[in-house]
Short mmCIF file of C-alpha atoms in Angstrom, two decimals:
data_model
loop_
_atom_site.label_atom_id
_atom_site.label_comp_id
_atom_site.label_asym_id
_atom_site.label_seq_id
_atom_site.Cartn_x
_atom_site.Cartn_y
_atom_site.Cartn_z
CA UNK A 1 -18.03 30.31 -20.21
CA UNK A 2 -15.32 30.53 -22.28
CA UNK A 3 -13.33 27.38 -23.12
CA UNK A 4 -9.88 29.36 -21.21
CA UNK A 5 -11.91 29.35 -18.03
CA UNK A 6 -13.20 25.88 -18.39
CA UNK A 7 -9.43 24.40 -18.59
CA UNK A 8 -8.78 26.80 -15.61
CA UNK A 9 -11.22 25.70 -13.54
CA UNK A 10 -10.15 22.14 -13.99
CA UNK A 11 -6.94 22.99 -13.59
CA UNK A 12 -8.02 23.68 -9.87
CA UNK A 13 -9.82 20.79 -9.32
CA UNK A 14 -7.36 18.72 -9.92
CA UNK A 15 -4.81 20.77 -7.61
CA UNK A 16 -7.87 20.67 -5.00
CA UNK A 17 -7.67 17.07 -5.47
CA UNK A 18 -4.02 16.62 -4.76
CA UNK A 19 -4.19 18.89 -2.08
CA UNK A 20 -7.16 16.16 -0.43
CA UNK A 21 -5.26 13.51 -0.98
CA UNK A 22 -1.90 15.04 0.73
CA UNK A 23 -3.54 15.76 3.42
CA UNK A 24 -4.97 12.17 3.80
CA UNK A 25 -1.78 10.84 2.97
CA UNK A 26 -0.39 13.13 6.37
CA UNK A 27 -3.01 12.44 8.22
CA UNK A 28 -2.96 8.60 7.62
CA UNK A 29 0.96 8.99 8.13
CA UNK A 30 0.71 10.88 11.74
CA UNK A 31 -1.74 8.62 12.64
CA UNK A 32 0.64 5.30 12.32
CA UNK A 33 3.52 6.87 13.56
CA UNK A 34 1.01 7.22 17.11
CA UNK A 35 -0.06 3.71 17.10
CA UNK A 36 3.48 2.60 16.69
CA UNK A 37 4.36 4.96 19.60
CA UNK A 38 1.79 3.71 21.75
CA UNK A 39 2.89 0.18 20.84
CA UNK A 40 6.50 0.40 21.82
CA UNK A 41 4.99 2.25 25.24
CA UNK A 42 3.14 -1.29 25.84
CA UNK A 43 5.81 -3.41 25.06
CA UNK A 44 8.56 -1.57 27.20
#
């Protein structure tokens, strides 16, 4: 392997990475936003 592909290859593991952690980051995000929904429901 050539020392081009080797930088490439990390180059998409990191942007894999980021990608992961985005879509944590959302799903955390979506996740609040329905407990605080469901909170306000109970407190009506």
């Amino acid at each position: 392997m050539s020392r081009k592909d080797k930088r490439e290859e990390k180059k998409l593991e990191q942007q894999k990475q980021l990608t992961t952690k985005i879509g944590l980051a959302i799903a955390v995000l979506s996740l609040i936003d329905k407990l605080i929904d469901l909170l306000n429901k109970l407190l009506k």
